[in-house]
């Protein structure tokens, strides 16, 4: 299982905003009575980013309660496991090994609603008792529609529900002001505030069915990729384009006759 804290140490990311949600998540994780927290929100509102921000703060010890200091956060990719059921056995063995480690490890399960699927029953049988006795802490992420479909009420009662709303355009700008630093490094170009505002405006106008901040990030990333591709194409075209001589060049024979005629006229005037 991938440790998100170690991943943040190796490749730090730039984040901003959502400080209130992040503080609430930290507070809920250090409670004794609720071992699980589920982030509920529509696709693209940044649920996974909030967990990555938590991993960043743990990695660099930023405003972390003592009970979370130095704790690993293991990624439990339920959606990927469902698509590749052959790895369920290995995941189950890893989970059981981690449960033997003292200190209530933290797990993050994106698409938490998948846990109710029959294919994931071996993992569910490991997680449920561990949640019931407070042996682990589990952060889940899902959408409101999918969470309502989970019929195991005993499992759902183990979680404190946190709603993650779509940020406003102004909040999205604050988030992207930091997020674009990694985009700028990736595409080797400068991204100013005007371009960020333009991306937010275009995303709101032309992609109303999706949510901020995800759709604004996609617009910016695509714009930078297009600019990079066009710049490369332009440089290649200029380098390979053959030089074309002027089409108005006069034939050598005509030029010689003209010079000869001019010389004859000068000789006649001299005489």
JSON list of N, CA, C and O in Angstrom, two decimals, residues 141-179:
[
{"chain": "A", "resi": 141, "resn": "UNK", "atom": "N", "xyz": [-13.85, 8.74, 0.96]},
{"chain": "A", "resi": 141, "resn": "UNK", "atom": "CA", "xyz": [-14.34, 9.80, 0.07]},
{"chain": "A", "resi": 141, "resn": "UNK", "atom": "C", "xyz": [-15.35, 9.18, -0.88]},
{"chain": "A", "resi": 141, "resn": "UNK", "atom": "O", "xyz": [-15.11, 8.10, -1.44]},
{"chain": "A", "resi": 142, "resn": "UNK", "atom": "N", "xyz": [-16.46, 9.85, -1.06]},
{"chain": "A", "resi": 142, "resn": "UNK", "atom": "CA", "xyz": [-17.50, 9.36, -1.95]},
{"chain": "A", "resi": 142, "resn": "UNK", "atom": "C", "xyz": [-18.44, 10.50, -2.31]},
{"chain": "A", "resi": 142, "resn": "UNK", "atom": "O", "xyz": [-18.29, 11.63, -1.82]},
{"chain": "A", "resi": 143, "resn": "UNK", "atom": "N", "xyz": [-19.42, 10.21, -3.15]},
{"chain": "A", "resi": 143, "resn": "UNK", "atom": "CA", "xyz": [-20.41, 11.20, -3.54]},
{"chain": "A", "resi": 143, "resn": "UNK", "atom": "C", "xyz": [-21.69, 10.98, -2.73]},
{"chain": "A", "resi": 143, "resn": "UNK", "atom": "O", "xyz": [-21.92, 9.88, -2.22]},
{"chain": "A", "resi": 144, "resn": "UNK", "atom": "N", "xyz": [-22.55, 12.00, -2.63]},
{"chain": "A", "resi": 144, "resn": "UNK", "atom": "CA", "xyz": [-23.79, 11.82, -1.88]},
{"chain": "A", "resi": 144, "resn": "UNK", "atom": "C", "xyz": [-24.66, 10.68, -2.42]},
{"chain": "A", "resi": 144, "resn": "UNK", "atom": "O", "xyz": [-25.23, 9.91, -1.63]},
{"chain": "A", "resi": 145, "resn": "UNK", "atom": "N", "xyz": [-24.75, 10.57, -3.73]},
{"chain": "A", "resi": 145, "resn": "UNK", "atom": "CA", "xyz": [-25.60, 9.54, -4.33]},
{"chain": "A", "resi": 145, "resn": "UNK", "atom": "C", "xyz": [-25.08, 8.15, -4.00]},
{"chain": "A", "resi": 145, "resn": "UNK", "atom": "O", "xyz": [-25.84, 7.26, -3.59]},
{"chain": "A", "resi": 146, "resn": "UNK", "atom": "N", "xyz": [-23.77, 7.94, -4.14]},
{"chain": "A", "resi": 146, "resn": "UNK", "atom": "CA", "xyz": [-23.20, 6.63, -3.89]},
{"chain": "A", "resi": 146, "resn": "UNK", "atom": "C", "xyz": [-23.24, 6.26, -2.40]},
{"chain": "A", "resi": 146, "resn": "UNK", "atom": "O", "xyz": [-23.44, 5.10, -2.04]},
{"chain": "A", "resi": 147, "resn": "UNK", "atom": "N", "xyz": [-23.08, 7.24, -1.52]},
{"chain": "A", "resi": 147, "resn": "UNK", "atom": "CA", "xyz": [-23.10, 6.95, -0.09]},
{"chain": "A", "resi": 147, "resn": "UNK", "atom": "C", "xyz": [-24.49, 6.51, 0.35]},
{"chain": "A", "resi": 147, "resn": "UNK", "atom": "O", "xyz": [-24.63, 5.66, 1.23]},
{"chain": "A", "resi": 148, "resn": "UNK", "atom": "N", "xyz": [-25.52, 7.09, -0.26]},
{"chain": "A", "resi": 148, "resn": "UNK", "atom": "CA", "xyz": [-26.88, 6.69, 0.09]},
{"chain": "A", "resi": 148, "resn": "UNK", "atom": "C", "xyz": [-27.17, 5.25, -0.35]},
{"chain": "A", "resi": 148, "resn": "UNK", "atom": "O", "xyz": [-28.05, 4.59, 0.21]},
{"chain": "A", "resi": 149, "resn": "UNK", "atom": "N", "xyz": [-26.44, 4.78, -1.34]},
{"chain": "A", "resi": 149, "resn": "UNK", "atom": "CA", "xyz": [-26.66, 3.42, -1.82]},
{"chain": "A", "resi": 149, "resn": "UNK", "atom": "C", "xyz": [-26.07, 2.35, -0.90]},
{"chain": "A", "resi": 149, "resn": "UNK", "atom": "O", "xyz": [-26.44, 1.18, -1.01]},
{"chain": "A", "resi": 150, "resn": "UNK", "atom": "N", "xyz": [-25.16, 2.75, -0.02]},
{"chain": "A", "resi": 150, "resn": "UNK", "atom": "CA", "xyz": [-24.55, 1.77, 0.89]},
{"chain": "A", "resi": 150, "resn": "UNK", "atom": "C", "xyz": [-25.60, 1.37, 1.92]},
{"chain": "A", "resi": 150, "resn": "UNK", "atom": "O", "xyz": [-26.12, 2.19, 2.68]},
{"chain": "A", "resi": 151, "resn": "UNK", "atom": "N", "xyz": [-25.93, 0.08, 1.97]},
{"chain": "A", "resi": 151, "resn": "UNK", "atom": "CA", "xyz": [-27.02, -0.40, 2.81]},
{"chain": "A", "resi": 151, "resn": "UNK", "atom": "C", "xyz": [-26.57, -0.90, 4.17]},
{"chain": "A", "resi": 151, "resn": "UNK", "atom": "O", "xyz": [-27.41, -1.17, 5.04]},
{"chain": "A", "resi": 152, "resn": "UNK", "atom": "N", "xyz": [-25.26, -1.03, 4.37]},
{"chain": "A", "resi": 152, "resn": "UNK", "atom": "CA", "xyz": [-24.74, -1.52, 5.64]},
{"chain": "A", "resi": 152, "resn": "UNK", "atom": "C", "xyz": [-24.71, -0.37, 6.65]},
{"chain": "A", "resi": 152, "resn": "UNK", "atom": "O", "xyz": [-23.72, 0.36, 6.77]},
{"chain": "A", "resi": 153, "resn": "UNK", "atom": "N", "xyz": [-25.79, -0.19, 7.38]},
{"chain": "A", "resi": 153, "resn": "UNK", "atom": "CA", "xyz": [-25.89, 0.93, 8.32]},
{"chain": "A", "resi": 153, "resn": "UNK", "atom": "C", "xyz": [-24.93, 0.80, 9.49]},
{"chain": "A", "resi": 153, "resn": "UNK", "atom": "O", "xyz": [-24.46, 1.81, 10.03]},
{"chain": "A", "resi": 154, "resn": "UNK", "atom": "N", "xyz": [-24.63, -0.44, 9.88]},
{"chain": "A", "resi": 154, "resn": "UNK", "atom": "CA", "xyz": [-23.66, -0.63, 10.96]},
{"chain": "A", "resi": 154, "resn": "UNK", "atom": "C", "xyz": [-22.29, -0.11, 10.55]},
{"chain": "A", "resi": 154, "resn": "UNK", "atom": "O", "xyz": [-21.58, 0.50, 11.36]},
{"chain": "A", "resi": 155, "resn": "UNK", "atom": "N", "xyz": [-21.93, -0.34, 9.30]},
{"chain": "A", "resi": 155, "resn": "UNK", "atom": "CA", "xyz": [-20.66, 0.17, 8.77]},
{"chain": "A", "resi": 155, "resn": "UNK", "atom": "C", "xyz": [-20.68, 1.69, 8.68]},
{"chain": "A", "resi": 155, "resn": "UNK", "atom": "O", "xyz": [-19.72, 2.36, 9.08]},
{"chain": "A", "resi": 156, "resn": "UNK", "atom": "N", "xyz": [-21.78, 2.26, 8.21]},
{"chain": "A", "resi": 156, "resn": "UNK", "atom": "CA", "xyz": [-21.88, 3.71, 8.04]},
{"chain": "A", "resi": 156, "resn": "UNK", "atom": "C", "xyz": [-21.85, 4.45, 9.38]},
{"chain": "A", "resi": 156, "resn": "UNK", "atom": "O", "xyz": [-21.36, 5.59, 9.45]},
{"chain": "A", "resi": 157, "resn": "UNK", "atom": "N", "xyz": [-22.35, 3.80, 10.45]},
{"chain": "A", "resi": 157, "resn": "UNK", "atom": "CA", "xyz": [-22.36, 4.47, 11.75]},
{"chain": "A", "resi": 157, "resn": "UNK", "atom": "C", "xyz": [-20.96, 4.66, 12.32]},
{"chain": "A", "resi": 157, "resn": "UNK", "atom": "O", "xyz": [-20.76, 5.46, 13.24]},
{"chain": "A", "resi": 158, "resn": "UNK", "atom": "N", "xyz": [-20.00, 3.95, 11.77]},
{"chain": "A", "resi": 158, "resn": "UNK", "atom": "CA", "xyz": [-18.62, 4.11, 12.23]},
{"chain": "A", "resi": 158, "resn": "UNK", "atom": "C", "xyz": [-17.98, 5.39, 11.72]},
{"chain": "A", "resi": 158, "resn": "UNK", "atom": "O", "xyz": [-16.86, 5.72, 12.13]},
{"chain": "A", "resi": 159, "resn": "UNK", "atom": "N", "xyz": [-18.66, 6.11, 10.84]},
{"chain": "A", "resi": 159, "resn": "UNK", "atom": "CA", "xyz": [-18.07, 7.27, 10.19]},
{"chain": "A", "resi": 159, "resn": "UNK", "atom": "C", "xyz": [-18.77, 8.56, 10.60]},
{"chain": "A", "resi": 159, "resn": "UNK", "atom": "O", "xyz": [-20.00, 8.61, 10.72]},
{"chain": "A", "resi": 160, "resn": "UNK", "atom": "N", "xyz": [-17.96, 9.57, 10.77]},
{"chain": "A", "resi": 160, "resn": "UNK", "atom": "CA", "xyz": [-18.48, 10.92, 10.92]},
{"chain": "A", "resi": 160, "resn": "UNK", "atom": "C", "xyz": [-18.53, 11.54, 9.53]},
{"chain": "A", "resi": 160, "resn": "UNK", "atom": "O", "xyz": [-17.51, 11.58, 8.82]},
{"chain": "A", "resi": 161, "resn": "UNK", "atom": "N", "xyz": [-19.67, 12.00, 9.10]},
{"chain": "A", "resi": 161, "resn": "UNK", "atom": "CA", "xyz": [-19.84, 12.52, 7.75]},
{"chain": "A", "resi": 161, "resn": "UNK", "atom": "C", "xyz": [-19.45, 14.00, 7.68]},
{"chain": "A", "resi": 161, "resn": "UNK", "atom": "O", "xyz": [-19.92, 14.81, 8.48]},
{"chain": "A", "resi": 162, "resn": "UNK", "atom": "N", "xyz": [-18.59, 14.32, 6.71]},
{"chain": "A", "resi": 162, "resn": "UNK", "atom": "CA", "xyz": [-18.18, 15.70, 6.47]},
{"chain": "A", "resi": 162, "resn": "UNK", "atom": "C", "xyz": [-18.53, 16.06, 5.03]},
{"chain": "A", "resi": 162, "resn": "UNK", "atom": "O", "xyz": [-18.07, 15.40, 4.09]},
{"chain": "A", "resi": 163, "resn": "UNK", "atom": "N", "xyz": [-19.34, 17.08, 4.86]},
{"chain": "A", "resi": 163, "resn": "UNK", "atom": "CA", "xyz": [-19.74, 17.51, 3.52]},
{"chain": "A", "resi": 163, "resn": "UNK", "atom": "C", "xyz": [-18.70, 18.46, 2.95]},
{"chain": "A", "resi": 163, "resn": "UNK", "atom": "O", "xyz": [-18.27, 19.42, 3.61]},
{"chain": "A", "resi": 164, "resn": "UNK", "atom": "N", "xyz": [-18.28, 18.19, 1.73]},
{"chain": "A", "resi": 164, "resn": "UNK", "atom": "CA", "xyz": [-17.31, 19.05, 1.03]},
{"chain": "A", "resi": 164, "resn": "UNK", "atom": "C", "xyz": [-18.06, 19.74, -0.11]},
{"chain": "A", "resi": 164, "resn": "UNK", "atom": "O", "xyz": [-18.44, 19.10, -1.10]},
{"chain": "A", "resi": 165, "resn": "UNK", "atom": "N", "xyz": [-18.28, 21.04, 0.03]},
{"chain": "A", "resi": 165, "resn": "UNK", "atom": "CA", "xyz": [-19.02, 21.80, -0.96]},
{"chain": "A", "resi": 165, "resn": "UNK", "atom": "C", "xyz": [-18.10, 22.26, -2.09]},
{"chain": "A", "resi": 165, "resn": "UNK", "atom": "O", "xyz": [-16.88, 22.36, -1.92]},
{"chain": "A", "resi": 166, "resn": "UNK", "atom": "N", "xyz": [-18.71, 22.57, -3.22]},
{"chain": "A", "resi": 166, "resn": "UNK", "atom": "CA", "xyz": [-17.95, 23.14, -4.33]},
{"chain": "A", "resi": 166, "resn": "UNK", "atom": "C", "xyz": [-17.49, 24.54, -3.96]},
{"chain": "A", "resi": 166, "resn": "UNK", "atom": "O", "xyz": [-18.30, 25.35, -3.49]},
{"chain": "A", "resi": 167, "resn": "UNK", "atom": "N", "xyz": [-16.21, 24.87, -4.18]},
{"chain": "A", "resi": 167, "resn": "UNK", "atom": "CA", "xyz": [-15.75, 26.22, -3.85]},
{"chain": "A", "resi": 167, "resn": "UNK", "atom": "C", "xyz": [-16.29, 27.25, -4.82]},
{"chain": "A", "resi": 167, "resn": "UNK", "atom": "O", "xyz": [-16.61, 26.94, -5.97]},
{"chain": "A", "resi": 168, "resn": "UNK", "atom": "N", "xyz": [-16.39, 28.49, -4.37]},
{"chain": "A", "resi": 168, "resn": "UNK", "atom": "CA", "xyz": [-16.82, 29.59, -5.24]},
{"chain": "A", "resi": 168, "resn": "UNK", "atom": "C", "xyz": [-15.68, 29.95, -6.19]},
{"chain": "A", "resi": 168, "resn": "UNK", "atom": "O", "xyz": [-14.53, 29.52, -6.00]},
{"chain": "A", "resi": 169, "resn": "UNK", "atom": "N", "xyz": [-15.96, 30.74, -7.24]},
{"chain": "A", "resi": 169, "resn": "UNK", "atom": "CA", "xyz": [-14.87, 31.17, -8.14]},
{"chain": "A", "resi": 169, "resn": "UNK", "atom": "C", "xyz": [-13.74, 31.88, -7.41]},
{"chain": "A", "resi": 169, "resn": "UNK", "atom": "O", "xyz": [-12.56, 31.67, -7.74]},
{"chain": "A", "resi": 170, "resn": "UNK", "atom": "N", "xyz": [-14.06, 32.72, -6.42]},
{"chain": "A", "resi": 170, "resn": "UNK", "atom": "CA", "xyz": [-12.99, 33.41, -5.70]},
{"chain": "A", "resi": 170, "resn": "UNK", "atom": "C", "xyz": [-12.17, 32.43, -4.86]},
{"chain": "A", "resi": 170, "resn": "UNK", "atom": "O", "xyz": [-10.94, 32.56, -4.78]},
{"chain": "A", "resi": 171, "resn": "UNK", "atom": "N", "xyz": [-12.83, 31.45, -4.24]},
{"chain": "A", "resi": 171, "resn": "UNK", "atom": "CA", "xyz": [-12.10, 30.42, -3.50]},
{"chain": "A", "resi": 171, "resn": "UNK", "atom": "C", "xyz": [-11.27, 29.55, -4.44]},
{"chain": "A", "resi": 171, "resn": "UNK", "atom": "O", "xyz": [-10.15, 29.14, -4.10]},
{"chain": "A", "resi": 172, "resn": "UNK", "atom": "N", "xyz": [-11.81, 29.29, -5.61]},
{"chain": "A", "resi": 172, "resn": "UNK", "atom": "CA", "xyz": [-11.06, 28.52, -6.61]},
{"chain": "A", "resi": 172, "resn": "UNK", "atom": "C", "xyz": [-9.80, 29.25, -7.03]},
{"chain": "A", "resi": 172, "resn": "UNK", "atom": "O", "xyz": [-8.74, 28.64, -7.20]},
{"chain": "A", "resi": 173, "resn": "UNK", "atom": "N", "xyz": [-9.90, 30.58, -7.17]},
{"chain": "A", "resi": 173, "resn": "UNK", "atom": "CA", "xyz": [-8.71, 31.37, -7.54]},
{"chain": "A", "resi": 173, "resn": "UNK", "atom": "C", "xyz": [-7.62, 31.23, -6.48]},
{"chain": "A", "resi": 173, "resn": "UNK", "atom": "O", "xyz": [-6.44, 31.06, -6.81]},
{"chain": "A", "resi": 174, "resn": "UNK", "atom": "N", "xyz": [-8.01, 31.27, -5.20]},
{"chain": "A", "resi": 174, "resn": "UNK", "atom": "CA", "xyz": [-7.03, 31.11, -4.12]},
{"chain": "A", "resi": 174, "resn": "UNK", "atom": "C", "xyz": [-6.36, 29.74, -4.20]},
{"chain": "A", "resi": 174, "resn": "UNK", "atom": "O", "xyz": [-5.14, 29.62, -4.02]},
{"chain": "A", "resi": 175, "resn": "UNK", "atom": "N", "xyz": [-7.15, 28.71, -4.47]},
{"chain": "A", "resi": 175, "resn": "UNK", "atom": "CA", "xyz": [-6.59, 27.36, -4.58]},
{"chain": "A", "resi": 175, "resn": "UNK", "atom": "C", "xyz": [-5.62, 27.26, -5.76]},
{"chain": "A", "resi": 175, "resn": "UNK", "atom": "O", "xyz": [-4.53, 26.70, -5.65]},
{"chain": "A", "resi": 176, "resn": "UNK", "atom": "N", "xyz": [-6.03, 27.81, -6.90]},
{"chain": "A", "resi": 176, "resn": "UNK", "atom": "CA", "xyz": [-5.23, 27.68, -8.11]},
{"chain": "A", "resi": 176, "resn": "UNK", "atom": "C", "xyz": [-3.97, 28.54, -8.07]},
{"chain": "A", "resi": 176, "resn": "UNK", "atom": "O", "xyz": [-2.98, 28.22, -8.74]},
{"chain": "A", "resi": 177, "resn": "UNK", "atom": "N", "xyz": [-3.98, 29.61, -7.29]},
{"chain": "A", "resi": 177, "resn": "UNK", "atom": "CA", "xyz": [-2.81, 30.46, -7.20]},
{"chain": "A", "resi": 177, "resn": "UNK", "atom": "C", "xyz": [-1.60, 29.68, -6.71]},
{"chain": "A", "resi": 177, "resn": "UNK", "atom": "O", "xyz": [-0.45, 29.97, -7.09]},
{"chain": "A", "resi": 178, "resn": "UNK", "atom": "N", "xyz": [-1.82, 28.65, -5.87]},
{"chain": "A", "resi": 178, "resn": "UNK", "atom": "CA", "xyz": [-0.74, 27.78, -5.44]},
{"chain": "A", "resi": 178, "resn": "UNK", "atom": "C", "xyz": [-0.60, 26.57, -6.36]},
{"chain": "A", "resi": 178, "resn": "UNK", "atom": "O", "xyz": [0.51, 26.16, -6.70]},
{"chain": "A", "resi": 179, "resn": "UNK", "atom": "N", "xyz": [-1.73, 26.04, -6.79]},
{"chain": "A", "resi": 179, "resn": "UNK", "atom": "CA", "xyz": [-1.72, 24.83, -7.62]},
{"chain": "A", "resi": 179, "resn": "UNK", "atom": "C", "xyz": [-0.97, 25.03, -8.93]},
{"chain": "A", "resi": 179, "resn": "UNK", "atom": "O", "xyz": [-0.32, 24.10, -9.43]}
]
